[in-house]
């Protein structure tokens, strides 16, 4: 039996700028099961903070936009929930 707490699949978060589209997160996938800890590491500008902000629905829109993917938290797709319910989860 799977005890996934968080399941992120093919997450893509883009920022629309005057110079074009910046693909800050482009196809990130990972899962965290009950009792696990996940560390995300990478170079400056690699999308770590935008990934976390996307999961928590804190990307400013505009200019940012989650253009694809799924973010499942305790079997609920966060991208399909109303903002009020997202705030309760946060």
Steps between C-alpha positions, in 0.01 A plus 500: 500500500627843408498774760583793273457831674614710203518393137620753242479395135643688201469840668564794268499860624578775253542875534386727219738793461552777245794303363303176469407196705730383780455130576587513870373146568474273199386145565581434866368177655550349846308334781527513877360212701392499863806520725734617223693824474589652164779746438510698177844627404636678198682801371371852547219561254426131443135523610505375859305793646259516207429128543416553867295813424310312230411218739369752753318700227703814576630578150392855409266486200586697291780468410526138623276214395488127567452381144499122551526221749333366809563572865328241718502552876334219695329388177358847423615679186593843635471655154128426495412630847352844570732755660316483835571129530864552399536753781367245753752241381788747524 
